[in-house]
Amino acid sequence: MTAQKLVLAAADAGDLEAMSARLQDAVAQVKDLVYLPKSRRFAGLFNRFKWESADARSNTRVRAGLHIEGVLSAKACKLRTDNPDAVASLLALRFQPNGSEDPGGVIELLFAGGGVLKLEVECIDAELSDLSGEWAARGRPVHELES
């Protein structure tokens, strides 16, 4: 039996939180995180840890694509943009709204080590899709609890 491929769309902050949970601990090479200003799109390819199917015996990853539409600008902070082969580990997606009536704001991709990619967007319009079959992960991501 083939595992079902995940496809999620986000149109509001709640949807983005659900997408963030699926992308927690995804890894990507910096060269696979691309802002396309002419088409106002961000695209990223990740090796996503499949938290939704992880148990004590089964840890898997899958190749997944994330795209965000209506991107007005992109700014990277503490990401190794000088090294396109550097690997970045995604911790979460977060939305910072402009105001209560404005659907726009900033989608932040938060990476381990303090890296942040800030995408100024007209509104939340994102999609996450699994692109490959799954494979065995080398291990299960572990996070230390803050005291």
C-alpha atoms as one frame of an Amber mdcrd trajectory, in Angstrom:
protein
   0.000   0.000   0.000   1.333   3.457  -0.935   1.332   6.171   1.721  -1.054
   9.020   0.995   0.665  12.228  -0.059  -0.048  15.335   1.969  -1.488  18.431
   0.302  -2.330  21.435   2.503  -3.463  24.945   1.636  -3.270  27.935   3.968
  -5.481  31.022   3.654  -5.352  32.271   7.260  -3.154  32.149  10.374  -4.833
  28.976  11.664  -4.170  27.160   8.394  -0.556  28.352   8.504  -0.181  26.888
  12.028  -1.354  23.495  10.743   1.135  23.748   7.880   3.860  24.744  10.337
   3.231  21.589  12.385   3.752  19.440   9.281   6.950  21.314   8.384   8.536
  21.230  11.841  12.063  19.808  11.533  12.036  19.866   7.731  15.486  20.429
   6.253  16.455  22.231   3.058  19.557  23.411   1.314  19.686  27.204   1.141
  19.741  27.000  -2.679  16.308  25.311  -2.539  14.698  28.367  -0.867  13.913
  30.775  -3.712  12.154  34.124  -3.949  10.854  34.887  -7.445  10.091  38.643
  -7.417   8.646  38.856 -10.951   5.995  36.249 -10.142   5.737  37.390  -6.482
   6.262  33.835  -5.294   8.412  32.035  -2.754   9.188  28.372  -3.376  11.039
  25.937  -1.171  11.923  22.244  -1.366  12.221  20.435   1.952  12.894  16.968
   3.289   9.938  16.874   5.667   9.870  14.655   8.766   6.490  12.890   8.739
   5.334  13.679  12.273   1.797  12.599  11.407   2.903   8.987  10.867   5.839
   8.791  13.288   5.712   6.237  16.063   8.286   4.440  18.197   9.334   2.192
  15.293   8.719   4.275  12.173  10.520   7.532  11.390  10.228   8.672   7.796
  10.872  11.699   5.629   9.382  12.815   2.332  10.348  15.490  -0.232   7.834
  18.337  -0.033   7.313  21.595  -1.869   6.096  24.799  -0.246   4.990  27.789
  -2.260   3.683  31.111  -1.047   1.961  33.529  -3.414   1.640  37.322  -3.291
   5.118  37.836  -1.846   6.151  41.495  -2.014   9.656  41.121  -0.568  11.959
  38.586   1.084  14.655  39.214   3.687  17.010  36.632   5.164  18.702  36.968
   8.539  21.334  34.548   9.873  20.892  32.127   6.953  23.995  30.942   5.117
  23.123  32.652   1.829  26.864  32.743   1.055  26.844  28.922   0.981  24.038
  27.570  -1.251  24.729  23.986  -0.124  24.293  24.835   3.569  21.459  22.936
   5.250  18.809  24.826   7.201  16.446  23.116   9.652  12.980  24.670   9.749
  11.386  24.972  13.176   8.152  26.823  12.399   6.147  29.170  10.211   4.707
  32.254  11.888   2.458  35.067  10.637   2.761  38.658  11.828  -0.271  40.649
  10.550  -0.039  44.280   9.429  -3.223  45.214  11.241  -6.705  44.006  12.105
  -8.312  45.002   8.785  -5.329  44.407   6.465  -4.952  40.760   5.291  -1.253
  41.363   4.611   1.688  40.916   6.894   4.901  38.944   7.223   5.269  35.174
   7.086   8.403  34.172   8.972  10.198  30.901   8.378  12.093  30.268  11.613
  15.181  28.064  11.408  17.400  26.384  13.981  20.344  28.553  15.019  18.322
  31.762  14.845  17.921  31.987  11.073  14.817  33.754   9.796  13.397  34.265
   6.334  10.813  37.076   6.346   8.319  37.193   3.494   6.147  40.294   3.231
   2.826  39.093   1.766  -0.390  40.673   0.494  -2.293  37.923   2.310  -1.752
  34.320   3.381  -1.820  32.144   0.254   0.351  29.056   0.672   0.405  25.411
  -0.341   2.434  22.460   0.898   2.554  19.259  -1.165   4.440  16.014  -0.764
   6.372  15.338  -3.963   7.965  11.937  -3.396   7.570   8.648  -1.662   8.802
   8.353   1.893  12.135   6.960   3.055  13.553   5.948   6.419  14.853   8.902
   8.403  18.292   8.639  10.013  16.742   9.508  13.345  13.939  11.312  15.092
  14.372  15.066  15.695  14.748  15.920  19.371  14.216  19.318  20.976  15.460
  20.312  24.393  12.756  21.809  26.558  13.315  25.367  27.682  13.388  25.844
  31.444
